PDB file of C-alpha atoms and ligand atoms in Angstrom:
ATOM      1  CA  UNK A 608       7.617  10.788   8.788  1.00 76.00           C
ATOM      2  CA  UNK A 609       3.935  10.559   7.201  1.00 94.00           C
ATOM      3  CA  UNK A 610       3.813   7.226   5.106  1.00 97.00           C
ATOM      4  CA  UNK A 611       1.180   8.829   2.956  1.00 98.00           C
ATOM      5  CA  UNK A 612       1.330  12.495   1.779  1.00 98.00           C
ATOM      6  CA  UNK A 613      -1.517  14.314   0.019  1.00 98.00           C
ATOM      7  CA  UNK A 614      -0.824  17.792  -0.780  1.00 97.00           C
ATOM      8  CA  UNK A 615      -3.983  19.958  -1.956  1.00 97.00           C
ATOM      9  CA  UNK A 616      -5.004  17.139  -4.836  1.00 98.00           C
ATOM     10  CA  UNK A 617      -7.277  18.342  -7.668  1.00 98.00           C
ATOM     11  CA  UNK A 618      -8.611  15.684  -9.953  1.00 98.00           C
ATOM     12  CA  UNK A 619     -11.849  16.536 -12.096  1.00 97.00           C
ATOM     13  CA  UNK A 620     -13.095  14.381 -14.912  1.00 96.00           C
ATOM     14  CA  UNK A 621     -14.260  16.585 -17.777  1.00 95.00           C
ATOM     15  CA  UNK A 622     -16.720  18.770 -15.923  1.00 94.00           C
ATOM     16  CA  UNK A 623     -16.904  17.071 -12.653  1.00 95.00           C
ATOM     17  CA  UNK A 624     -14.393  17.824  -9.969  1.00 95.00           C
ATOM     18  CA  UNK A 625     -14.366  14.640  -8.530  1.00 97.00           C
ATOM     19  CA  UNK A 626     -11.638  15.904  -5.900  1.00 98.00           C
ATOM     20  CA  UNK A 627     -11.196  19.898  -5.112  1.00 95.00           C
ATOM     21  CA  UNK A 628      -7.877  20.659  -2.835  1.00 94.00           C
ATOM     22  CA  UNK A 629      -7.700  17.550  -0.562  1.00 97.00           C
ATOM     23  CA  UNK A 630      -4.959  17.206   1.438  1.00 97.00           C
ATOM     24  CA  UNK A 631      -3.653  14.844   4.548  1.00 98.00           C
ATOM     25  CA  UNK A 632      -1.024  12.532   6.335  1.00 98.00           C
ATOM     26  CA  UNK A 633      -1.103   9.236   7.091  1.00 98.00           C
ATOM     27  CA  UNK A 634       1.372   8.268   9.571  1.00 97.00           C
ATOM     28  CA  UNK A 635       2.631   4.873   9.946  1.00 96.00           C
ATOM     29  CA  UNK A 636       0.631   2.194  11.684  1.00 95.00           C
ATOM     30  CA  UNK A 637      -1.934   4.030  12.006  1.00 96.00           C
ATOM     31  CA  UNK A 638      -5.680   2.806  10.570  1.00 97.00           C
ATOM     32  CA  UNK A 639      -6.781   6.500   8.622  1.00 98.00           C
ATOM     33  CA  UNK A 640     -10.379   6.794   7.629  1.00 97.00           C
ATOM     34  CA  UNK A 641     -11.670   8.356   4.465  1.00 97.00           C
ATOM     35  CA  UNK A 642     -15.602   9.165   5.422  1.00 95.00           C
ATOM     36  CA  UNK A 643     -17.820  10.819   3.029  1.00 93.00           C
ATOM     37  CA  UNK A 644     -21.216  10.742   0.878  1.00 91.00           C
ATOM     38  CA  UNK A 645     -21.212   8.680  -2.252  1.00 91.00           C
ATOM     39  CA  UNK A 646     -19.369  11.225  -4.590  1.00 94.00           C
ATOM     40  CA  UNK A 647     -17.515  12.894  -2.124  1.00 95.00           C
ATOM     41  CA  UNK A 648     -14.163  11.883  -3.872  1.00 96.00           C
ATOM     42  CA  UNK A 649     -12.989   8.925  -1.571  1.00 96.00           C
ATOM     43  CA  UNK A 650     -12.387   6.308  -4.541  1.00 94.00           C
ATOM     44  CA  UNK A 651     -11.097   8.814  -6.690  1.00 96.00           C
ATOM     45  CA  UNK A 652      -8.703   9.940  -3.392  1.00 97.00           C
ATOM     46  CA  UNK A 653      -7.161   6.285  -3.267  1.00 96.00           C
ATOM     47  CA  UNK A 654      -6.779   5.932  -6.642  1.00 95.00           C
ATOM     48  CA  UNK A 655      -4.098   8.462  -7.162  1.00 96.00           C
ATOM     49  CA  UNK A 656      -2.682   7.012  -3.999  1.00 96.00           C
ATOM     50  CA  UNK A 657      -2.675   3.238  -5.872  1.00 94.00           C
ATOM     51  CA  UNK A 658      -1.175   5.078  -8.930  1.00 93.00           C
ATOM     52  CA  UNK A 659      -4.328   4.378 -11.190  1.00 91.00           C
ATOM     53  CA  UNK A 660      -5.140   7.862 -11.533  1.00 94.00           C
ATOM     54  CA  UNK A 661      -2.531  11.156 -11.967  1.00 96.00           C
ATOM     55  CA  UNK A 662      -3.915  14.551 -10.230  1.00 97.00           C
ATOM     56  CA  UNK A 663      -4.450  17.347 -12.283  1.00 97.00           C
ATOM     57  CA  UNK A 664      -2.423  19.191  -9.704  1.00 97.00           C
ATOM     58  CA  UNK A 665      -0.852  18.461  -6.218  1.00 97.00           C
ATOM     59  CA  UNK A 666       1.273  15.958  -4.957  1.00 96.00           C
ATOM     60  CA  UNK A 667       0.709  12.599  -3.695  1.00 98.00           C
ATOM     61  CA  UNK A 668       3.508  10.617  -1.911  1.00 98.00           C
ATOM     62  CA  UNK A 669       2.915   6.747  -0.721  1.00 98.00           C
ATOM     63  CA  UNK A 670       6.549   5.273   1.306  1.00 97.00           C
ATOM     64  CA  UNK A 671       8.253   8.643   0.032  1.00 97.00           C
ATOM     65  CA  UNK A 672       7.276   7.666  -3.712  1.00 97.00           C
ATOM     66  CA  UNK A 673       5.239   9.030  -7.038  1.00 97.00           C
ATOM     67  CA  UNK A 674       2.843   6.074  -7.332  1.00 97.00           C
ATOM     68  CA  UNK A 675       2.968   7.501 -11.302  1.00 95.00           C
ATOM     69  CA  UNK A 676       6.610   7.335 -11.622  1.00 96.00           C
ATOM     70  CA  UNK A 677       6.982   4.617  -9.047  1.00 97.00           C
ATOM     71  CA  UNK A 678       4.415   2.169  -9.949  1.00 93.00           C
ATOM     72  CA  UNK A 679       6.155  -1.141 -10.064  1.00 93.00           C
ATOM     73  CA  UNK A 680       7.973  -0.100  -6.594  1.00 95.00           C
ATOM     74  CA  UNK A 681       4.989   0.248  -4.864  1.00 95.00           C
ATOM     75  CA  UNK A 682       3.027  -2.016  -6.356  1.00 93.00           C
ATOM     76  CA  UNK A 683       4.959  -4.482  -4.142  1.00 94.00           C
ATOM     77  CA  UNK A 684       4.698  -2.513  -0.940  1.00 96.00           C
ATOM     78  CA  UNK A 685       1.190  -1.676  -1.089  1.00 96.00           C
ATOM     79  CA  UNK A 686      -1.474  -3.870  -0.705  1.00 94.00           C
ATOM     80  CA  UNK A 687      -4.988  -2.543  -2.641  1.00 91.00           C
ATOM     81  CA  UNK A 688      -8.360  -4.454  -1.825  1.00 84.00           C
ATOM     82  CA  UNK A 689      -9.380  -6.107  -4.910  1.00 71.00           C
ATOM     83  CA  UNK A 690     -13.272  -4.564  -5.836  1.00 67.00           C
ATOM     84  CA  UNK A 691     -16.237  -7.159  -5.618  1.00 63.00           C
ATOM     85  CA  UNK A 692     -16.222  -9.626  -9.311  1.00 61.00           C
ATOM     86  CA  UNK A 693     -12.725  -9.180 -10.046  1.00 79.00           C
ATOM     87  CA  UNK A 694     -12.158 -12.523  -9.792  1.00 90.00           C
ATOM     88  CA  UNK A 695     -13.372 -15.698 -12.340  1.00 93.00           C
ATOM     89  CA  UNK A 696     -15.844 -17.461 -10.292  1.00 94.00           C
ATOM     90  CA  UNK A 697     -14.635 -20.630 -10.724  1.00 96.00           C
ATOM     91  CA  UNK A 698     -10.924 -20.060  -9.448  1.00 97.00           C
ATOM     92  CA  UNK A 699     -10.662 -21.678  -6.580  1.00 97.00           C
ATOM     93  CA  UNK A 700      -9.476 -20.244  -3.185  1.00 97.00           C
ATOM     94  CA  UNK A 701      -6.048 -21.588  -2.786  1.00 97.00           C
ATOM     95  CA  UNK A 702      -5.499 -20.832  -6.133  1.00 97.00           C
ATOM     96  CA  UNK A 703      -6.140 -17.333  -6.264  1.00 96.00           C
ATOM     97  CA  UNK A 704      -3.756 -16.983  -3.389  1.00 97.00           C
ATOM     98  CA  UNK A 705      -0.980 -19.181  -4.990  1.00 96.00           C
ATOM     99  CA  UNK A 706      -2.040 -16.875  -8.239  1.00 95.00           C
ATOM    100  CA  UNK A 707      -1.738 -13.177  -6.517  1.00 94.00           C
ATOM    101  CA  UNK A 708       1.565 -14.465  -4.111  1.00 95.00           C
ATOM    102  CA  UNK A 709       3.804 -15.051  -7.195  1.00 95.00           C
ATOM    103  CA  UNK A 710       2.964 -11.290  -8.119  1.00 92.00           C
ATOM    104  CA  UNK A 711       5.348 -10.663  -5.003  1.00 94.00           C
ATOM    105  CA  UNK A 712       9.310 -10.711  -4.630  1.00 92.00           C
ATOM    106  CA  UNK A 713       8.859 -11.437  -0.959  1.00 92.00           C
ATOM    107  CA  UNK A 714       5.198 -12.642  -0.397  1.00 95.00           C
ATOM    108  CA  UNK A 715       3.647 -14.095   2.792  1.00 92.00           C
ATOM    109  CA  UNK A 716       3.043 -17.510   3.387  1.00 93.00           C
ATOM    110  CA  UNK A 717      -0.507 -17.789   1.791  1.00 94.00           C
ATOM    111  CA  UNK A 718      -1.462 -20.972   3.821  1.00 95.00           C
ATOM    112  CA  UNK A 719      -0.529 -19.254   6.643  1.00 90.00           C
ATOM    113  CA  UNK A 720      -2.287 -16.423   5.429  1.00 89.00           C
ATOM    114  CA  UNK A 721      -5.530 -18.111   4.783  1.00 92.00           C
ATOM    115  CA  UNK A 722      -5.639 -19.980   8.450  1.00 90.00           C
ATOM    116  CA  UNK A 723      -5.686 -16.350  10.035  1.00 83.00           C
ATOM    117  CA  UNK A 724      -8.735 -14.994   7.632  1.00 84.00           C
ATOM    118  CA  UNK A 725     -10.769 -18.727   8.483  1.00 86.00           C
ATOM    119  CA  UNK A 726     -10.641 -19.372   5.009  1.00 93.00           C
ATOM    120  CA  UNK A 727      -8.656 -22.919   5.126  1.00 95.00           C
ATOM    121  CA  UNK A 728     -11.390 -24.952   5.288  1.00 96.00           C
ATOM    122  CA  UNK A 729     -12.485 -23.189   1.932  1.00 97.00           C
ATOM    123  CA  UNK A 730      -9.561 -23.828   0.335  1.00 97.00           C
ATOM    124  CA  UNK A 731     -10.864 -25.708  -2.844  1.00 98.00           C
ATOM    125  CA  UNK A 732     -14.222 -23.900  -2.666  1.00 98.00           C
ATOM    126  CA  UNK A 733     -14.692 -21.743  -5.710  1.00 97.00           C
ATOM    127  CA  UNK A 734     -14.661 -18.056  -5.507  1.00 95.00           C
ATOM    128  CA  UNK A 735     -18.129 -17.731  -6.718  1.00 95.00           C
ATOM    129  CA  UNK A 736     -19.459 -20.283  -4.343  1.00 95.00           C
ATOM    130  CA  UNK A 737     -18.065 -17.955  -1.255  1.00 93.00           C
ATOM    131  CA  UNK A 738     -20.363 -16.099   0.940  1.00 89.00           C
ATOM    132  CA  UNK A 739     -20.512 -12.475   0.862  1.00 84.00           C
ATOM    133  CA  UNK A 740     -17.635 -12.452   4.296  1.00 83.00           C
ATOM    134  CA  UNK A 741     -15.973 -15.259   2.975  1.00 89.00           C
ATOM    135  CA  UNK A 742     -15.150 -13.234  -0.186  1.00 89.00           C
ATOM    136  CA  UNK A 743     -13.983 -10.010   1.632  1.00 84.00           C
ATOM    137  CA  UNK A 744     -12.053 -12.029   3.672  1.00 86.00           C
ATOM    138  CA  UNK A 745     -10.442 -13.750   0.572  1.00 92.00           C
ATOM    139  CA  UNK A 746     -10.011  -9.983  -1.293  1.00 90.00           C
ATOM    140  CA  UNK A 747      -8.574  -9.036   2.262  1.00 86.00           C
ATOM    141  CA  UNK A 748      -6.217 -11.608   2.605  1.00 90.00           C
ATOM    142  CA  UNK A 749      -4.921 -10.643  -1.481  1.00 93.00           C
ATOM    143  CA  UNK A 750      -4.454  -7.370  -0.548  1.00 91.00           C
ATOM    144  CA  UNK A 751      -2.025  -8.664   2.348  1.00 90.00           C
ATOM    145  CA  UNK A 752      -0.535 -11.747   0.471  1.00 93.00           C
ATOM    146  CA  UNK A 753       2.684  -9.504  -0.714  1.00 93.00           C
ATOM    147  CA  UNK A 754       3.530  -8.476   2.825  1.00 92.00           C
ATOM    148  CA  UNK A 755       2.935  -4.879   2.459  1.00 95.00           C
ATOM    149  CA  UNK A 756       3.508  -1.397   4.318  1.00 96.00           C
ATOM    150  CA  UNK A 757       0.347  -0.024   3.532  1.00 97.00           C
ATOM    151  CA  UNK A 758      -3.055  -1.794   2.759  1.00 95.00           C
ATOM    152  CA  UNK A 759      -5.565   0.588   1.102  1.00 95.00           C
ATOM    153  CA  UNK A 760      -9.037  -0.759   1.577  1.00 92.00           C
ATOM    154  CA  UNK A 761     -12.165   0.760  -0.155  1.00 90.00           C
ATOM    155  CA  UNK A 762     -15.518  -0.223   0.696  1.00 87.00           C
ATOM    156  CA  UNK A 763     -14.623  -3.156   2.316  1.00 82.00           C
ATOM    157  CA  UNK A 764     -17.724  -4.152   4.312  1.00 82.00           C
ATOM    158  CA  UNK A 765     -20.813  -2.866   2.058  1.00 79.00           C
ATOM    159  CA  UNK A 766     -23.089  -5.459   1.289  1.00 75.00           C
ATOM    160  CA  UNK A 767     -22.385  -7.531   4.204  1.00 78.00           C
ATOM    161  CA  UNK A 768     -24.351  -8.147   6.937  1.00 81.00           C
ATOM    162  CA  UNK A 769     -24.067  -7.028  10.423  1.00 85.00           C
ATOM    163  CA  UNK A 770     -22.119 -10.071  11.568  1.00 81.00           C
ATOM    164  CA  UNK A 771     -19.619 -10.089   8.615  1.00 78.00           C
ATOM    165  CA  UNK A 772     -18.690  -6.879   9.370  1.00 83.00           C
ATOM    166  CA  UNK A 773     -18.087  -7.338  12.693  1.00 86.00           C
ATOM    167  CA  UNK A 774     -15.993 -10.380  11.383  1.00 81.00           C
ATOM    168  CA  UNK A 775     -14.076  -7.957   8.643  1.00 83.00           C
ATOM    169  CA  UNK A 776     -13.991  -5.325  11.771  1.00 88.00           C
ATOM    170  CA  UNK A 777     -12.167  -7.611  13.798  1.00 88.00           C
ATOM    171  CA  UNK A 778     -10.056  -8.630  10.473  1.00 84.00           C
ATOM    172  CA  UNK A 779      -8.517  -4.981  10.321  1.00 90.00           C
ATOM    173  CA  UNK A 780      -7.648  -4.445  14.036  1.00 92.00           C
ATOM    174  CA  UNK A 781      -5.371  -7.707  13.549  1.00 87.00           C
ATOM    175  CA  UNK A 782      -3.785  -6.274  10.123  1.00 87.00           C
ATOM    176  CA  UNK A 783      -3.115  -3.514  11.972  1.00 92.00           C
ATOM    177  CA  UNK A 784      -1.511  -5.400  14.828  1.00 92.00           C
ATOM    178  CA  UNK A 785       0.561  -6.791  12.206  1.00 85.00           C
ATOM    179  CA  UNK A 786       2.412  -3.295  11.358  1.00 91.00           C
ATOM    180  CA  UNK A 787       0.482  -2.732   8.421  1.00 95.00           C
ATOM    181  CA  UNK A 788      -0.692   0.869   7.594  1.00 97.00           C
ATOM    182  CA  UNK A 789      -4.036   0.641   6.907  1.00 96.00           C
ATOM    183  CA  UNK A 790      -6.217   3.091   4.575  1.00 97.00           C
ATOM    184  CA  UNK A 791     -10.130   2.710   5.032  1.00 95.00           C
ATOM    185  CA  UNK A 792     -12.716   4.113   2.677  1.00 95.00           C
ATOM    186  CA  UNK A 793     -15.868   3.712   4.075  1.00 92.00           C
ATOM    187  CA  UNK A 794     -19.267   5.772   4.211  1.00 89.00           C
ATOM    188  CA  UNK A 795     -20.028   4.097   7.085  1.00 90.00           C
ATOM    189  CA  UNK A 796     -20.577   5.680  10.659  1.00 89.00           C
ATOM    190  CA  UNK A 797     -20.172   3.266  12.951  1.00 89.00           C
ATOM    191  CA  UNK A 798     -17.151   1.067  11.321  1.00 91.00           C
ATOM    192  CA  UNK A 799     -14.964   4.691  10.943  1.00 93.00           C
ATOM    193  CA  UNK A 800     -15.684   5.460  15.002  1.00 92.00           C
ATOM    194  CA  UNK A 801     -14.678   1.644  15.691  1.00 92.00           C
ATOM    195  CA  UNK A 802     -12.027   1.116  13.488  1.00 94.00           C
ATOM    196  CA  UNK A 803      -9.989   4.309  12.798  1.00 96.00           C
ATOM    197  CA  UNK A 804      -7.593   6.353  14.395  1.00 97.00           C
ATOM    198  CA  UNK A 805      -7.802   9.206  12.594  1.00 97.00           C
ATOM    199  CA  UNK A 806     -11.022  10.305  10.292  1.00 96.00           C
ATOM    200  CA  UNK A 807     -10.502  13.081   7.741  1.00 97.00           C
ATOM    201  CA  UNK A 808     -14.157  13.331   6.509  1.00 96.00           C
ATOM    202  CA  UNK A 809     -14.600  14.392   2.650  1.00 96.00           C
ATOM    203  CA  UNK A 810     -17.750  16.927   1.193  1.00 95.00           C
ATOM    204  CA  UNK A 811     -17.770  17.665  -2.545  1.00 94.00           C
ATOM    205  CA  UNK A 812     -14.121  16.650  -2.893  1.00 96.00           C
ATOM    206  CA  UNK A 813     -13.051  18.853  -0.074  1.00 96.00           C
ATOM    207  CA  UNK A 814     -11.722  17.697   3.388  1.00 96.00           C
ATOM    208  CA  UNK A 815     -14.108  19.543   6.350  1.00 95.00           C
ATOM    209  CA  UNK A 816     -12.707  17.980   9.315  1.00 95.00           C
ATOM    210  CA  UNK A 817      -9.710  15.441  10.275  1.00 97.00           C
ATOM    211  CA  UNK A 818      -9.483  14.311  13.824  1.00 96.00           C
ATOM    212  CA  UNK A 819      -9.829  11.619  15.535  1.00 97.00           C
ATOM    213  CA  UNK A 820     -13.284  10.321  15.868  1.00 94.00           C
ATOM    214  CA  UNK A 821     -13.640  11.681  19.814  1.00 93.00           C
ATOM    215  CA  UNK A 822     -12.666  15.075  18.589  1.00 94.00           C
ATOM    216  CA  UNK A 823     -14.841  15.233  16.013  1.00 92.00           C
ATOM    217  CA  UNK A 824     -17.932  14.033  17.901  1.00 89.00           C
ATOM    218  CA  UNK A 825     -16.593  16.571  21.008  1.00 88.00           C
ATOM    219  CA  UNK A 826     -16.575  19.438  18.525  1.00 84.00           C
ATOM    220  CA  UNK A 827     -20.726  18.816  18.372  1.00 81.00           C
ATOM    221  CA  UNK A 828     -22.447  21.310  20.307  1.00 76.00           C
ATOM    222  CA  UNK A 829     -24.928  19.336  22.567  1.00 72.00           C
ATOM    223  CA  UNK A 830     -28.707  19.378  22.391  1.00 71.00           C
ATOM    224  CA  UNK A 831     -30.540  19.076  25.014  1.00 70.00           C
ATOM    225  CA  UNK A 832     -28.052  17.185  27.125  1.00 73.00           C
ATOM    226  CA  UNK A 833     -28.017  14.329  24.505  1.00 78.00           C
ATOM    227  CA  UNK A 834     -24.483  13.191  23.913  1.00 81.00           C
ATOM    228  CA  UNK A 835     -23.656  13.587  20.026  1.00 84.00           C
ATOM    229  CA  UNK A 836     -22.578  10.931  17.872  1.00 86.00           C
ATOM    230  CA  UNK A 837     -20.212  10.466  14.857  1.00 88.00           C
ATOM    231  CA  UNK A 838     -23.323  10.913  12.916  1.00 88.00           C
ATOM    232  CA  UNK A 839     -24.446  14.368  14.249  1.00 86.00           C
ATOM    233  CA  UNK A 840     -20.835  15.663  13.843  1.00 87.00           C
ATOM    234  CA  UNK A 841     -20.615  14.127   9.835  1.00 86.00           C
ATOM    235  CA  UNK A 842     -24.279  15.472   9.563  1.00 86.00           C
ATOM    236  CA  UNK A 843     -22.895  19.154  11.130  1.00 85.00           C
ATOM    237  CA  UNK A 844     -20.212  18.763   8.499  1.00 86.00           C
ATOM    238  CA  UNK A 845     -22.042  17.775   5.535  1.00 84.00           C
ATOM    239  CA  UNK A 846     -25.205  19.097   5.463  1.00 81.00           C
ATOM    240  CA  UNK A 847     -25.650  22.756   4.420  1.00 61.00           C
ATOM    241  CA  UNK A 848     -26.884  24.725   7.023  1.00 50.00           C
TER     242      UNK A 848
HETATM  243  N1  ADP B1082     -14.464   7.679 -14.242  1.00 54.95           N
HETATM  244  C1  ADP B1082     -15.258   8.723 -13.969  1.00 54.95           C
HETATM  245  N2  ADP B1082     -15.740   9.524 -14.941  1.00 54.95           N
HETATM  246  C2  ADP B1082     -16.526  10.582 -14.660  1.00 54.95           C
HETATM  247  N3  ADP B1082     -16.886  10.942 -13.410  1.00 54.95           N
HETATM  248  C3  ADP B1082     -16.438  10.186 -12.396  1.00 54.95           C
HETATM  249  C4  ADP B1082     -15.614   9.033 -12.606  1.00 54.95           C
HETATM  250  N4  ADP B1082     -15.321   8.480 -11.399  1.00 54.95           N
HETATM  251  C5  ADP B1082     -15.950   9.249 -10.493  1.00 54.95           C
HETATM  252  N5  ADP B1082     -16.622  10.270 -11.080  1.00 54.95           N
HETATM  253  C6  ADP B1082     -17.377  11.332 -10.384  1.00 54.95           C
HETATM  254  O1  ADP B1082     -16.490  11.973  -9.484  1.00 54.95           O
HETATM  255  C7  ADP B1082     -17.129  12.248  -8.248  1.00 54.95           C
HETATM  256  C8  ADP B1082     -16.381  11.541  -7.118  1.00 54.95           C
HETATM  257  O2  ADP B1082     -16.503  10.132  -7.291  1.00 54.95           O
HETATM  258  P1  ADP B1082     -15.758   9.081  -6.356  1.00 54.95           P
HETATM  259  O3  ADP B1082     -14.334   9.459  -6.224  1.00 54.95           O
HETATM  260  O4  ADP B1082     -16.062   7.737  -6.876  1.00 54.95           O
HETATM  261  O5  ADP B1082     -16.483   9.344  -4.947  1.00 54.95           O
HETATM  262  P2  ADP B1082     -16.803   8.360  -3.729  1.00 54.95           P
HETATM  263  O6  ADP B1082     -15.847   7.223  -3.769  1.00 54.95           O
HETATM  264  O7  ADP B1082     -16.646   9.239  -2.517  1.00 54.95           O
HETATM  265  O8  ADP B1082     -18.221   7.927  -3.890  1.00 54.95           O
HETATM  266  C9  ADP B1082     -18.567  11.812  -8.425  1.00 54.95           C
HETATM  267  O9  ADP B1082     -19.309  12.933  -8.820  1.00 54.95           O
HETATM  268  C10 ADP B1082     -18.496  10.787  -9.523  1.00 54.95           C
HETATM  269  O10 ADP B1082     -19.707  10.710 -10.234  1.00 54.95           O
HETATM  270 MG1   MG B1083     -16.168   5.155  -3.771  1.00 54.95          MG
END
């Protein structure tokens, strides 16, 4: 059974449709890519999926559940990356976790979780004193600390540098390993080829492909013997031609 199940979604906000007729599955364990231009309709996507936002028509299911109707339900068995500032600065890191775990009925062990993101010996460092990785690793290891099903990440490595988002990269896969269902919103090439399993890449609020990454690049016709990339199939897909 699909863990996540978007049935032809419309959401528009006064004159703008932000999301026209999307629809997918997630399955379980697996790490799904949203990929997509800035205001293709990814954020707007995973909000309806986090509950934060009701359709203007279609369905949405996250575990089997309305996250309208169901909010407090899933609120504990899905974990949602927290967005960049969200935090006071001078909360310090130990106590954010201690903070977000008793949100939980069963949370994880927060020290435990903290040795596994590299963030103990930061443990009394304020949030705003955190390096760009060290705070996506701290808003990654929130959206984990109630030991959920699903993890819905959006964004997650923009603004870091090339090494932190190898670091974040290698971050997921483990999250991941851990059983977690993992949602990735990202307008990045190269971290949806890496990192997900399945792409379903967004135009305009539409869905124009969902494959896996290979597929999508083997659907490419080749020029001049030069093997296509993710980028000249989402370039294929987006662009008018
Ligand atoms: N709160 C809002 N009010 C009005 N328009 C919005 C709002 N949020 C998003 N939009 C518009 O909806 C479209 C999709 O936005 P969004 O879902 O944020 O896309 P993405 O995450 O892919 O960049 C864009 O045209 C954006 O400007
Ligand atoms: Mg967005």
């Amino acid at each position: 059974m699909a863990i996540i199940e978007v049935r032809n979604l419309h959401k528009r906000y006064g004159d703008t449709v932000a999301v026209h007729d999307v629809s997918f599955d997630v399955e379980r364990g697996e790490i799904f890519g949203l990929l997509g231009p800035n205001g293709a309709g990814k954020t707007t996507t995973v909000e309806t999926l986090e509950g934060l936002r009701r359709p203007d028509s279609g369905a949405v299911r996250v575990l089997g559940l309305d996250p309208q109707r169901d909010r407090v339900e899933l609120r504990q068995r899905v974990g949602v990356q927290l967005q960049e500032g969200r935090l006071p600065e001078r909360i310090k890191v130990w106590e954010a976790l201690d903070l977000y775990a008793s949100f939980y009925r069963q949370p994880a062990d927060w020290r435990q979780l903290m040795a596994d993101l590299g963030l103990s010996d930061k443990r009394d460092a304020a949030y705003g004193r955190l390096s760009g990785g060290q705070k996506q690793r701290l808003s990654v290891a929130l959206a984990l600390v109630g030991n959920p099903e699903v993890a819905i990440l959006d964004e997650l490595t923009t603004g870091l540098d090339p090494e932190a988002r190898r670091e974040v990269w290698h971050l997921i896969r483990a999250v991941r390993a851990r059983g977690v269902t993992v949602v990735l919103v990202t307008h990045f090439m190269d971290e949806a080829e890496r990192l997900c399993d399945r792409l379903a890449v967004l135009k305009a609020g539409r869905v124009v492909a969902l494959d896996t990454p290979a597929a999508l690049v083997a659907a490419v016709p080749a020029r001049r013997g030069e093997r296509p990339t993710l980028e000249d199939a989402f370039l294929s897909l987006t662009q008018e031609v």
